[in-house]
PDB file of C-alpha atoms in Angstrom:
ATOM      1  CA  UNK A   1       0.000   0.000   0.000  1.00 44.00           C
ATOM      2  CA  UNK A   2       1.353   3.444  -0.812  1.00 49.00           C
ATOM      3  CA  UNK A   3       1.105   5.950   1.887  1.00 62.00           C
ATOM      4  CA  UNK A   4      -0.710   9.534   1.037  1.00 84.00           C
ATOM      5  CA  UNK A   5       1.472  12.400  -0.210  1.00 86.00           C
ATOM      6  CA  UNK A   6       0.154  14.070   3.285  1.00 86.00           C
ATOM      7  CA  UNK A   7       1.505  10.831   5.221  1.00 88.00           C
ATOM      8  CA  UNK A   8       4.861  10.907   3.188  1.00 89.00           C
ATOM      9  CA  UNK A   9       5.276  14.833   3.921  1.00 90.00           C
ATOM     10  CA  UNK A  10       4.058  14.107   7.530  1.00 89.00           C
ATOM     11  CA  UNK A  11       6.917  11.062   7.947  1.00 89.00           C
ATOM     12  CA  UNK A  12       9.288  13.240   6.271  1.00 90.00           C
ATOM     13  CA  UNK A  13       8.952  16.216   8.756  1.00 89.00           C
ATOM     14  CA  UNK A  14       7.309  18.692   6.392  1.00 91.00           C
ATOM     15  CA  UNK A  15       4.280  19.404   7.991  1.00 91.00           C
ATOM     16  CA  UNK A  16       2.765  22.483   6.427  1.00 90.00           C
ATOM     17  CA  UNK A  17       3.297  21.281   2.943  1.00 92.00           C
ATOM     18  CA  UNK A  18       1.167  18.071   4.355  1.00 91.00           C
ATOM     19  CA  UNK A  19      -1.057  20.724   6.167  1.00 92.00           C
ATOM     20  CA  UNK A  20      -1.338  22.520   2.658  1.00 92.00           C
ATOM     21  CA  UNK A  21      -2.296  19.213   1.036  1.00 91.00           C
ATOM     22  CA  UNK A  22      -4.471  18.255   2.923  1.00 93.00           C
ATOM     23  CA  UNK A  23      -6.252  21.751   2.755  1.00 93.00           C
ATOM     24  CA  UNK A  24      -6.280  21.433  -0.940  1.00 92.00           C
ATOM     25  CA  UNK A  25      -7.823  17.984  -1.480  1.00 91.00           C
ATOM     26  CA  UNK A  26     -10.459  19.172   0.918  1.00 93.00           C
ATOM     27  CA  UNK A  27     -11.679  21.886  -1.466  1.00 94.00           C
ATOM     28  CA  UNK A  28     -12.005  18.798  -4.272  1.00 93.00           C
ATOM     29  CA  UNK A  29     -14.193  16.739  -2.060  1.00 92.00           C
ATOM     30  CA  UNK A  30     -18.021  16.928  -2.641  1.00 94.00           C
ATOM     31  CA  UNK A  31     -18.976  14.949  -0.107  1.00 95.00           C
ATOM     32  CA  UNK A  32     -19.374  17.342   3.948  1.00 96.00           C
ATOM     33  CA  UNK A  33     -18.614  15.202   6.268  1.00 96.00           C
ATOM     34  CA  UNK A  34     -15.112  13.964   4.187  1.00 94.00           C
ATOM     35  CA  UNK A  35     -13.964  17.394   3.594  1.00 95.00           C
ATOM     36  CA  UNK A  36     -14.387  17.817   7.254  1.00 96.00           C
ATOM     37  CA  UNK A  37     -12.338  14.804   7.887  1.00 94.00           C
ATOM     38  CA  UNK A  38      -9.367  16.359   6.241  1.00 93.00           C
ATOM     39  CA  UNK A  39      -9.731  20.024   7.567  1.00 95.00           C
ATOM     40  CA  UNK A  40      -9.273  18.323  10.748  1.00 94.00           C
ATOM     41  CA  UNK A  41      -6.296  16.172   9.661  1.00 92.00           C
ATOM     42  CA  UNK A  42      -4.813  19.703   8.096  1.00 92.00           C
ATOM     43  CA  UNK A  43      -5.289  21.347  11.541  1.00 93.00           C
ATOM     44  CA  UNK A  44      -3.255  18.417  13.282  1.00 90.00           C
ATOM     45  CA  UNK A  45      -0.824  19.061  10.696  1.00 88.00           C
ATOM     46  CA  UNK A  46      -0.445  22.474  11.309  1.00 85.00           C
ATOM     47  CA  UNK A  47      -0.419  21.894  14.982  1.00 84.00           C
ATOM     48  CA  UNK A  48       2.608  19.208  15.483  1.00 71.00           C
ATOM     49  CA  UNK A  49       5.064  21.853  12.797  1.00 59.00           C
ATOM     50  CA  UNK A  50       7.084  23.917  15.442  1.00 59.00           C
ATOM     51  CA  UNK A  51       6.739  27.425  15.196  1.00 52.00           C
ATOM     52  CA  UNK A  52       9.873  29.529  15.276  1.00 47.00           C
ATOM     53  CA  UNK A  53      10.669  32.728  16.443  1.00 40.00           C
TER      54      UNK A  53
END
């Protein structure tokens, strides 16, 4: 099985391009409650990528 390019980026460190992924397929989806499922995998994205000063 092939992971998702948002699991790849995620294993590879890079987690606002997964973030940004993520974000994107959502806006393809048609279907609510699946769009919702990856907004909320985009915001756990965005939440383990260490902010800097």
């Amino acid at each position: 099985m092939v992971p998702d390019a948002d699991e790849l980026l995620m294993r590879l460190g890079r987690h606002a391009e997964a973030a940004e992924e993520l974000e994107r397929a959502a806006e393809l989806v048609p279907i609510r409650h699946e769009r919702a499922m990856l907004m909320e995998r985009a915001a756990a994205a965005s939440a383990t990528w260490p902010l800097r000063a």
